[in-house]
Tab-separated table of C-alpha atoms and ligand atoms in Angstrom:
chain	number	residue	atom	x	y	z
A	103	MET	CA	12.042	-58.605	2.982
A	104	LYS	CA	9.632	-56.613	5.169
A	105	THR	CA	6.297	-55.548	3.745
A	106	ILE	CA	6.519	-52.001	2.505
A	107	ALA	CA	3.476	-50.620	4.272
A	108	ALA	CA	3.044	-47.516	2.105
A	109	GLU	CA	3.145	-49.592	-1.073
A	110	ALA	CA	0.410	-51.714	0.415
A	111	GLY	CA	-1.590	-48.509	0.927
A	112	ARG	CA	-0.837	-48.088	4.630
A	113	ALA	CA	1.326	-45.424	6.235
A	114	LEU	CA	4.488	-46.535	8.036
A	115	THR	CA	4.008	-46.399	11.790
A	116	ALA	CA	6.207	-44.254	14.043
A	117	LYS	CA	7.668	-47.514	15.326
A	118	GLN	CA	8.634	-48.653	11.811
A	119	ILE	CA	10.249	-45.277	11.135
A	120	GLU	CA	12.096	-45.453	14.432
A	121	ASP	CA	13.358	-48.956	13.602
A	122	ILE	CA	14.790	-47.695	10.302
A	123	VAL	CA	16.567	-44.787	12.000
A	124	LEU	CA	17.816	-46.945	14.858
A	125	SER	CA	19.393	-49.482	12.508
A	126	ALA	CA	20.783	-47.260	9.725
A	127	PRO	CA	24.587	-47.134	9.416
A	128	VAL	CA	26.176	-43.779	10.281
A	129	THR	CA	29.288	-41.897	9.297
A	130	ASP	CA	30.519	-39.995	12.364
A	131	VAL	CA	31.915	-36.845	10.738
A	132	HIS	CA	33.851	-35.447	13.720
A	133	THR	CA	35.448	-37.267	16.644
A	134	HIS	CA	38.709	-37.149	18.591
A	135	LEU	CA	39.231	-40.897	18.197
A	136	TYR	CA	42.222	-42.465	16.477
A	137	ASP	CA	43.011	-45.338	14.184
A	138	PRO	CA	44.262	-48.157	16.496
A	139	ALA	CA	47.743	-47.742	15.007
A	140	PHE	CA	48.013	-44.660	17.257
A	141	LYS	CA	48.034	-47.074	20.230
A	142	GLU	CA	47.424	-45.248	23.527
A	143	LEU	CA	46.147	-42.122	21.764
A	144	LEU	CA	42.931	-44.057	21.171
A	145	LEU	CA	41.234	-43.750	24.582
A	146	TRP	CA	38.810	-46.418	25.756
A	147	GLY	CA	37.536	-48.109	28.909
A	148	ILE	CA	35.885	-47.135	32.161
A	149	ASP	CA	38.580	-44.842	33.575
A	150	ASP	CA	38.795	-42.791	30.389
A	151	LEU	CA	34.998	-42.646	30.300
A	152	LEU	CA	34.985	-41.264	33.841
A	153	VAL	CA	37.734	-38.672	33.416
A	154	TYR	CA	36.052	-37.217	30.287
A	155	HIS	CA	36.354	-33.446	30.579
A	156	TYR	CA	32.557	-33.018	30.555
A	157	LEU	CA	32.475	-35.036	33.821
A	158	VAL	CA	35.489	-33.230	35.288
A	159	ALA	CA	33.637	-29.914	34.994
A	160	GLU	CA	30.529	-31.421	36.611
A	161	THR	CA	32.530	-32.997	39.459
A	162	PHE	CA	34.044	-29.673	40.510
A	163	ARG	CA	30.499	-28.389	41.082
A	164	TYR	CA	30.416	-30.704	44.112
A	165	LEU	CA	34.031	-30.460	45.358
A	166	ASP	CA	36.057	-28.077	47.502
A	167	LEU	CA	39.276	-29.760	46.380
A	168	PRO	CA	41.884	-27.333	44.962
A	169	TYR	CA	42.294	-27.782	41.203
A	170	ASP	CA	46.004	-28.575	41.394
A	171	LYS	CA	45.366	-31.411	43.883
A	172	PHE	CA	42.977	-32.986	41.376
A	173	TRP	CA	45.465	-32.653	38.525
A	174	ALA	CA	48.216	-34.204	40.657
A	175	MET	CA	46.166	-37.398	41.065
A	176	SER	CA	46.577	-40.478	38.873
A	177	LYS	CA	43.884	-41.251	36.292
A	178	THR	CA	42.520	-44.027	38.521
A	179	GLN	CA	42.284	-41.714	41.523
A	180	GLN	CA	40.535	-39.044	39.445
A	181	ALA	CA	38.106	-41.654	38.127
A	182	ASP	CA	37.406	-42.854	41.709
A	183	LEU	CA	36.673	-39.312	42.801
A	184	ILE	CA	34.393	-38.603	39.820
A	185	TRP	CA	32.528	-41.887	40.271
A	186	ASP	CA	31.964	-41.072	43.940
A	187	ALA	CA	30.867	-37.453	43.390
A	188	LEU	CA	28.695	-37.920	40.294
A	189	PHE	CA	27.359	-41.462	40.598
A	190	LEU	CA	27.326	-42.326	44.322
A	191	GLN	CA	26.828	-39.049	46.199
A	192	HIS	CA	24.266	-37.770	43.671
A	193	SER	CA	22.111	-39.376	41.013
A	194	PRO	CA	23.775	-39.314	37.586
A	195	VAL	CA	21.068	-37.384	35.755
A	196	SER	CA	23.273	-35.128	33.589
A	197	GLU	CA	23.639	-36.123	29.923
A	198	ALA	CA	27.343	-36.951	30.298
A	199	CYS	CA	26.669	-39.146	33.367
A	200	ARG	CA	23.680	-40.849	31.791
A	201	GLY	CA	25.891	-41.501	28.780
A	202	VAL	CA	28.333	-43.592	30.819
A	203	LEU	CA	25.434	-45.733	32.043
A	204	THR	CA	23.877	-46.084	28.572
A	205	THR	CA	27.230	-47.300	27.280
A	206	LEU	CA	27.818	-49.796	30.109
A	207	HIS	CA	24.264	-51.085	29.854
A	208	ALA	CA	24.601	-51.573	26.087
A	209	MET	CA	27.731	-53.644	26.757
A	210	GLY	CA	25.693	-55.921	28.988
A	211	LEU	CA	27.090	-54.638	32.297
A	212	ASP	CA	24.878	-54.346	35.350
A	213	VAL	CA	25.083	-50.673	36.335
A	214	LYS	CA	22.772	-50.898	39.340
A	215	LYS	CA	25.454	-52.773	41.284
A	216	ARG	CA	27.468	-49.529	41.347
A	217	ASP	CA	30.554	-51.734	41.340
A	218	LEU	CA	33.493	-49.811	39.888
A	219	PRO	CA	36.101	-52.553	40.546
A	220	MET	CA	33.888	-55.025	38.647
A	221	LEU	CA	33.613	-52.604	35.729
A	222	ARG	CA	37.385	-52.156	35.712
A	223	SER	CA	38.016	-55.861	35.637
A	224	TRP	CA	35.550	-56.338	32.769
A	225	PHE	CA	37.323	-53.700	30.671
A	226	ALA	CA	40.718	-55.185	31.587
A	227	GLY	CA	39.569	-58.381	29.857
A	228	GLN	CA	38.838	-56.669	26.506
A	229	THR	CA	41.201	-56.252	23.564
A	230	VAL	CA	41.255	-52.989	21.693
A	231	ASP	CA	40.560	-54.542	18.282
A	232	ASN	CA	37.466	-56.405	19.470
A	233	HIS	CA	36.372	-53.376	21.434
A	234	ILE	CA	36.470	-51.104	18.383
A	235	THR	CA	34.307	-53.554	16.470
A	236	ARG	CA	31.903	-53.950	19.357
A	237	CYS	CA	31.532	-50.202	20.005
A	238	MET	CA	31.041	-49.493	16.305
A	239	GLU	CA	28.388	-52.197	16.110
A	240	LEU	CA	26.548	-50.954	19.192
A	241	ALA	CA	26.671	-47.386	17.836
A	242	GLY	CA	25.836	-48.499	14.271
A	243	LEU	CA	28.848	-46.677	12.812
A	244	GLN	CA	30.359	-47.467	9.427
A	245	LYS	CA	33.061	-44.786	9.462
A	246	ILE	CA	34.743	-42.564	12.051
A	247	PHE	CA	36.380	-39.267	11.185
A	248	MET	CA	39.422	-38.471	13.317
A	249	THR	CA	40.797	-35.029	14.173
A	250	ASN	CA	44.399	-34.983	12.959
A	251	SER	CA	46.754	-32.213	13.928
A	252	PRO	CA	50.332	-32.023	12.622
A	253	PHE	CA	50.938	-29.677	15.570
A	254	ASP	CA	50.239	-32.478	18.054
A	255	ASP	CA	53.609	-33.796	19.229
A	256	LEU	CA	52.216	-37.217	20.096
A	257	GLU	CA	50.312	-37.683	16.861
A	258	ARG	CA	52.774	-36.238	14.312
A	259	PRO	CA	55.525	-38.879	14.699
A	260	VAL	CA	53.037	-41.681	14.038
A	261	TRP	CA	52.107	-40.153	10.689
A	262	GLU	CA	55.758	-39.444	9.864
A	263	LYS	CA	56.756	-43.032	10.555
A	264	GLY	CA	53.793	-44.363	8.565
A	265	PHE	CA	51.438	-47.240	9.348
A	266	ARG	CA	48.863	-49.481	7.761
A	267	ARG	CA	45.541	-47.624	7.796
A	268	ASP	CA	42.361	-49.060	9.254
A	269	ASP	CA	39.824	-48.080	6.616
A	270	ARG	CA	37.076	-47.519	9.193
A	271	PHE	CA	38.963	-44.360	10.256
A	272	ALA	CA	39.080	-41.312	7.945
A	273	ALA	CA	41.378	-38.322	8.436
A	274	ALA	CA	40.589	-34.619	8.831
A	275	LEU	CA	43.398	-32.042	8.865
A	276	ARG	CA	43.064	-29.801	11.928
A	277	ILE	CA	44.907	-26.496	11.694
A	278	ASP	CA	43.909	-24.324	14.692
A	279	PRO	CA	47.432	-23.075	15.570
A	280	LEU	CA	47.957	-21.842	12.010
A	281	LEU	CA	44.944	-19.539	12.161
A	282	VAL	CA	44.585	-18.650	15.833
A	283	ALA	CA	48.237	-18.564	16.948
A	284	TRP	CA	50.279	-17.709	13.844
A	285	ARG	CA	53.140	-16.109	15.836
A	286	GLU	CA	53.757	-19.393	17.627
A	287	ALA	CA	52.950	-21.609	14.637
A	288	ALA	CA	55.286	-19.870	12.173
A	289	PRO	CA	58.555	-20.796	13.915
A	290	VAL	CA	57.271	-24.352	14.268
A	291	LEU	CA	56.646	-24.536	10.510
A	292	ALA	CA	60.060	-22.989	9.884
A	293	GLY	CA	61.588	-25.706	12.089
A	294	TRP	CA	59.967	-28.302	9.809
A	295	GLY	CA	61.627	-26.736	6.758
A	296	TYR	CA	58.853	-24.445	5.477
A	297	LYS	CA	60.294	-21.004	4.657
A	298	VAL	CA	57.739	-18.870	6.494
A	299	HIS	CA	58.138	-15.654	8.486
A	300	SER	CA	55.865	-14.637	11.331
A	301	GLY	CA	56.548	-10.939	10.612
A	302	LEU	CA	55.365	-9.135	7.498
A	303	PRO	CA	53.417	-11.635	5.408
A	304	SER	CA	54.848	-12.333	1.961
A	305	GLN	CA	53.803	-14.384	-1.046
A	306	LYS	CA	56.641	-16.768	-0.199
A	307	THR	CA	55.152	-17.362	3.259
A	308	PHE	CA	51.693	-18.091	1.820
A	309	ASP	CA	53.187	-20.445	-0.784
A	310	GLU	CA	55.044	-22.279	1.934
A	311	VAL	CA	51.927	-22.581	4.102
A	312	ARG	CA	50.208	-24.084	1.053
A	313	ARG	CA	53.083	-26.514	0.650
A	314	PHE	CA	52.678	-27.486	4.317
A	315	LEU	CA	48.928	-28.027	3.853
A	316	ALA	CA	49.470	-30.032	0.671
A	317	ASP	CA	52.127	-32.239	2.291
A	318	TRP	CA	49.888	-33.054	5.262
A	319	THR	CA	46.746	-33.482	3.197
A	320	LYS	CA	48.596	-36.074	1.164
A	321	ARG	CA	50.331	-37.720	4.109
A	322	ILE	CA	47.131	-38.322	6.087
A	323	GLY	CA	44.655	-38.546	3.185
A	324	ALA	CA	42.619	-35.674	4.654
A	325	ARG	CA	38.971	-35.509	3.622
A	326	TYR	CA	38.498	-31.950	4.889
A	327	VAL	CA	40.463	-29.160	6.585
A	328	MET	CA	39.138	-28.000	9.968
A	329	VAL	CA	39.504	-25.142	12.431
A	330	SER	CA	37.679	-24.094	15.582
A	331	LEU	CA	37.411	-20.343	15.957
A	332	PRO	CA	36.679	-18.176	18.986
A	333	ALA	CA	33.299	-16.540	19.514
A	334	ASP	CA	34.801	-13.099	18.832
A	335	PHE	CA	36.318	-14.124	15.496
A	336	GLU	CA	35.779	-11.606	12.680
A	337	TYR	CA	36.301	-11.982	8.940
A	338	PRO	CA	37.535	-10.198	6.909
A	339	THR	CA	39.948	-8.021	8.881
A	340	GLN	CA	43.426	-6.632	8.312
A	341	SER	CA	44.863	-9.527	10.304
A	342	ILE	CA	47.295	-12.198	9.236
A	343	THR	CA	44.515	-14.744	9.879
A	344	THR	CA	42.377	-13.231	7.117
A	345	GLN	CA	45.358	-13.328	4.772
A	346	LEU	CA	46.221	-16.900	5.649
A	347	ILE	CA	42.636	-17.953	5.008
A	348	GLU	CA	42.477	-16.154	1.663
A	349	GLN	CA	45.989	-16.809	0.395
A	350	ALA	CA	46.641	-20.277	1.712
A	351	VAL	CA	43.767	-22.253	3.242
A	352	LEU	CA	40.995	-21.516	0.736
A	353	PRO	CA	43.190	-21.915	-2.375
A	354	HIS	CA	44.493	-25.168	-0.910
A	355	CYS	CA	40.944	-26.435	-0.323
A	356	ARG	CA	39.933	-25.443	-3.863
A	357	ASP	CA	42.989	-27.151	-5.366
A	358	HIS	CA	42.257	-30.388	-3.543
A	359	GLY	CA	38.447	-30.229	-3.727
A	360	LEU	CA	38.238	-30.278	0.084
A	361	PRO	CA	35.659	-28.589	2.311
A	362	PHE	CA	36.877	-26.162	4.964
A	363	ALA	CA	35.145	-27.063	8.238
A	364	LEU	CA	34.501	-24.221	10.669
A	365	MET	CA	33.581	-24.768	14.296
A	366	LEU	CA	32.439	-21.397	15.547
A	367	GLY	CA	31.784	-20.045	19.015
A	368	VAL	CA	34.276	-21.483	21.490
A	369	LYS	CA	35.732	-19.370	24.300
A	370	ARG	CA	38.962	-21.171	25.099
A	371	ALA	CA	40.121	-21.208	28.730
A	372	THR	CA	37.133	-19.498	30.347
A	373	ASN	CA	38.471	-21.153	33.508
A	374	PRO	CA	42.045	-22.267	32.756
A	375	GLN	CA	42.279	-24.133	36.074
A	376	LEU	CA	39.874	-26.706	34.639
A	377	ARG	CA	42.267	-27.313	31.705
A	378	LEU	CA	40.431	-29.089	28.842
A	379	ALA	CA	37.198	-28.788	30.843
A	380	GLY	CA	37.597	-25.022	31.123
A	381	ASP	CA	36.429	-23.872	27.674
A	382	GLY	CA	33.202	-21.905	27.304
A	383	VAL	CA	30.817	-20.623	24.672
A	384	GLY	CA	29.853	-17.309	23.115
A	385	ALA	CA	27.558	-16.248	20.298
A	386	SER	CA	29.484	-15.752	17.044
A	387	ASN	CA	29.053	-13.069	14.450
A	388	LEU	CA	27.830	-15.240	11.564
A	389	ALA	CA	28.535	-12.438	9.101
A	390	VAL	CA	31.910	-14.245	9.087
A	391	LEU	CA	30.244	-17.215	7.439
A	392	GLN	CA	28.178	-15.113	5.075
A	393	ASN	CA	31.320	-13.286	3.940
A	394	LEU	CA	33.183	-16.529	3.346
A	395	CYS	CA	30.337	-18.304	1.537
A	396	ALA	CA	29.540	-15.285	-0.653
A	397	GLY	CA	33.172	-14.311	-1.236
A	398	PHE	CA	34.354	-17.803	-2.145
A	399	PRO	CA	31.596	-19.639	-4.031
A	400	GLU	CA	34.159	-22.158	-5.315
A	401	ASN	CA	34.909	-23.217	-1.734
A	402	LYS	CA	32.760	-25.527	0.383
A	403	PHE	CA	32.163	-24.813	4.075
A	404	LEU	CA	31.127	-27.404	6.628
A	405	THR	CA	29.955	-25.598	9.748
A	406	THR	CA	28.815	-26.219	13.285
A	407	VAL	CA	28.072	-23.478	15.817
A	408	LEU	CA	28.410	-23.822	19.558
A	409	SER	CA	25.918	-21.300	20.822
A	410	ARG	CA	22.209	-21.996	20.841
A	411	GLU	CA	21.614	-18.388	19.797
A	412	ASN	CA	23.433	-18.960	16.475
A	413	GLN	CA	21.458	-22.045	15.392
A	414	HIS	CA	18.575	-20.297	13.660
A	415	GLU	CA	20.817	-17.862	11.790
A	416	LEU	CA	22.965	-20.779	10.618
A	417	CYS	CA	19.840	-22.364	9.103
A	418	VAL	CA	18.924	-19.126	7.350
A	419	LEU	CA	22.437	-18.768	5.932
A	420	THR	CA	22.354	-22.383	4.771
A	421	ARG	CA	19.209	-21.618	2.777
A	422	LYS	CA	21.156	-18.863	0.992
A	423	PHE	CA	24.393	-20.667	0.207
A	424	ARG	CA	24.705	-24.032	-1.485
A	425	ASN	CA	28.367	-24.109	-0.519
A	426	LEU	CA	27.429	-24.338	3.166
A	427	HIS	CA	26.629	-27.600	4.959
A	428	PRO	CA	25.749	-27.559	8.689
A	429	PHE	CA	26.691	-30.528	10.821
A	430	GLY	CA	26.205	-31.774	14.341
A	431	CYS	CA	25.050	-30.507	17.700
A	432	TRP	CA	28.416	-29.564	19.058
A	433	TRP	CA	29.583	-30.038	22.674
A	434	PHE	CA	27.319	-27.884	24.926
A	435	THR	CA	24.471	-28.306	22.435
A	436	ASN	CA	24.892	-32.098	22.497
A	437	VAL	CA	22.180	-32.553	25.140
A	438	PRO	CA	18.789	-34.104	24.342
A	439	TYR	CA	16.883	-30.878	24.999
A	440	LEU	CA	18.870	-28.980	22.379
A	441	ILE	CA	19.438	-31.863	19.937
A	442	ASP	CA	15.670	-32.168	19.733
A	443	GLU	CA	15.186	-28.439	19.178
A	444	ILE	CA	18.041	-28.022	16.681
A	445	THR	CA	17.177	-31.133	14.669
A	446	ARG	CA	13.523	-30.120	14.340
A	447	LEU	CA	14.527	-26.579	13.376
A	448	ARG	CA	16.900	-27.876	10.690
A	449	LEU	CA	14.379	-30.358	9.279
A	450	GLU	CA	11.784	-27.619	9.030
A	451	MET	CA	14.165	-25.107	7.446
A	452	LEU	CA	16.489	-27.305	5.377
A	453	GLY	CA	14.631	-30.512	4.619
A	454	LEU	CA	17.212	-33.292	4.527
A	455	SER	CA	20.228	-31.340	3.239
A	456	PHE	CA	22.306	-31.302	6.414
A	457	THR	CA	24.097	-33.679	8.808
A	458	PRO	CA	22.211	-33.662	12.109
A	459	GLN	CA	24.845	-35.119	14.372
A	460	HIS	CA	28.463	-35.999	15.035
A	461	SER	CA	29.649	-37.553	18.288
A	462	ASP	CA	32.785	-35.547	19.159
A	463	ALA	CA	33.731	-38.691	21.094
A	464	ARG	CA	37.097	-38.519	22.845
A	465	VAL	CA	36.754	-42.019	24.258
A	466	LEU	CA	35.826	-44.868	21.919
A	467	ASP	CA	33.015	-46.203	24.137
A	468	GLN	CA	31.260	-42.810	24.000
A	469	ILE	CA	30.125	-43.423	20.421
A	470	VAL	CA	27.670	-45.942	21.887
A	471	TYR	CA	25.713	-43.483	24.026
A	472	LYS	CA	26.153	-40.436	21.856
A	473	TRP	CA	24.624	-42.262	18.882
A	474	GLN	CA	21.983	-44.189	20.803
A	475	HIS	CA	20.704	-40.993	22.417
A	476	SER	CA	20.810	-38.921	19.222
A	477	ARG	CA	19.293	-41.597	16.997
A	478	ARG	CA	16.220	-41.761	19.196
A	479	LEU	CA	15.722	-37.989	19.031
A	480	ILE	CA	16.299	-37.886	15.275
A	481	ALA	CA	13.848	-40.788	14.861
A	482	GLN	CA	11.147	-38.992	16.837
A	483	ALA	CA	11.658	-35.723	14.964
A	484	LEU	CA	11.488	-37.500	11.603
A	485	ALA	CA	8.459	-39.576	12.584
A	486	ASP	CA	6.653	-36.349	13.534
A	487	LYS	CA	7.503	-34.784	10.166
A	488	TYR	CA	6.254	-37.800	8.206
A	489	SER	CA	3.141	-37.788	10.350
A	490	ASP	CA	2.550	-34.117	9.464
A	491	LEU	CA	2.840	-35.130	5.799
A	492	ALA	CA	0.396	-37.971	6.339
A	493	GLN	CA	-2.196	-35.374	7.382
A	494	THR	CA	-2.176	-34.217	3.760
A	495	GLY	CA	-2.541	-37.738	2.411
A	496	TRP	CA	1.183	-38.003	1.452
A	497	GLN	CA	2.582	-41.377	2.490
A	498	VAL	CA	6.266	-42.236	2.542
A	499	SER	CA	7.437	-45.702	1.605
A	500	GLN	CA	10.017	-47.674	3.533
A	501	ALA	CA	12.478	-47.154	0.688
A	502	GLU	CA	11.904	-43.387	0.845
A	503	VAL	CA	12.485	-43.279	4.603
A	504	GLU	CA	15.648	-45.351	4.190
A	505	ARG	CA	16.859	-42.967	1.490
A	506	ASP	CA	16.188	-39.926	3.692
A	507	VAL	CA	17.944	-41.459	6.677
A	508	ARG	CA	20.942	-42.432	4.520
A	509	ASP	CA	21.253	-38.766	3.581
A	510	LEU	CA	21.098	-37.589	7.181
A	511	PHE	CA	23.585	-40.188	8.393
A	512	GLY	CA	26.398	-39.452	5.961
A	513	GLY	CA	24.996	-39.473	2.422
A	514	ALA	CA	24.402	-35.720	2.195
A	515	PHE	CA	27.800	-35.119	3.828
A	516	GLU	CA	29.627	-37.340	1.311
A	517	ARG	CA	27.841	-35.728	-1.625
A	518	PHE	CA	28.742	-32.276	-0.321
A	519	CYS	CA	32.390	-33.288	0.090
A	520	GLN	CA	32.520	-34.741	-3.413
A	521	SER	CA	30.611	-31.928	-5.174
B	85	FIX	O1	37.517	-28.171	19.277
B	85	FIX	C1	36.923	-29.257	19.256
B	85	FIX	O2	36.990	-30.064	18.330
B	85	FIX	C2	36.047	-29.561	20.450
B	85	FIX	O3	35.063	-30.460	20.054
B	85	FIX	C3	36.863	-30.169	21.560
B	85	FIX	O4	38.078	-29.561	21.638
B	85	FIX	C4	36.142	-30.151	22.897
B	85	FIX	O5	37.078	-30.199	23.932
B	85	FIX	C5	35.233	-31.318	22.978
B	85	FIX	O6	35.645	-32.386	23.340
B	85	FIX	C6	33.861	-31.132	22.661
B	85	FIX	O7	33.071	-32.061	22.629
B	86	ZN	ZN1	35.750	-31.744	18.612
């Protein structure tokens, strides 16, 4: 047992605080990773690391290659091209490039050799089960939330067939098509036996959407329901989306005690030629969130916002509504410069009642760098806050720091979900 410095009358040092943050177990509340039972849907290894859509977008900055030529290449060829453009022809200073190196370095690989064939042969010698354990250990993760969409044709059959769950992976029910593309989603639901009509909305349609949500919540053991919404999303309106939210999604969440997670501010297909890498960002009208939180106090809303401009307003709204819990520095905000800013802002405005980070990992190995980089920034921000308190004579004990960090790394999230 370490000496508890504050109990001995001394303040914890920044280094001691950092050590606590660096070693605390984390629940990763939003990823695109899968339980290993989903086989090849769980991406891992050097080629998947290299063809990550963040790196695809960065590679095209340096290429004249037509988009369709790139998409016609095999994964290995794409990875070769990305490695050459981003790691050999230029120094890999971007966050997504640095992340690949942080991950490889943490696995004990010598990155300075710049030897892609060697990296490939090392990964070829790993097994997925050991690799999950190793990545989770290096990242310090205790639980990984998946993103589970019944509308995904590759994922759905796995759930329908059934499998033995790996209890390190928790499920989240993702429903974007239902709310952003109802005209296309309705016939799909009808094909699955739900008696819905895409035309004039009726009580029967809403009841059937609720039945669909209940069936899938049960099937996958969903811990929350999630949607990402475009930057120009408005609520309430006369649209079918407003009605589906009010008549189906929110009552479903209330019935099952589940939070509704909103990811606000994406601009899908800003450049469709980049495919998954082509989405952009826009500032959202957060009156949407205010209207939902105020209008439905019996519902709980997890929220992350993509635009930097929305971060402060999200904090202010969170101060007003106990049924709102912000999480993560999402996607384009998941860079050290903004993680630092957003985390400090949240600590100063919300204390410890939020979840500072999620990884959004699409490739298993990414949890290593995403968490190593974020932990360090969260540690520094926290150490600065405790040091400000120390100026007043207030000293935190090791047990108090551990308690605070537990809250930030999943405790506050779990309490919010269970409230
Ligand atoms: O909608 C989402 O969940 C986004 O996080 C992703 O779709 C996005 O492509 C991504 O990978 C961001 O990190
Ligand atoms: Zn995501």
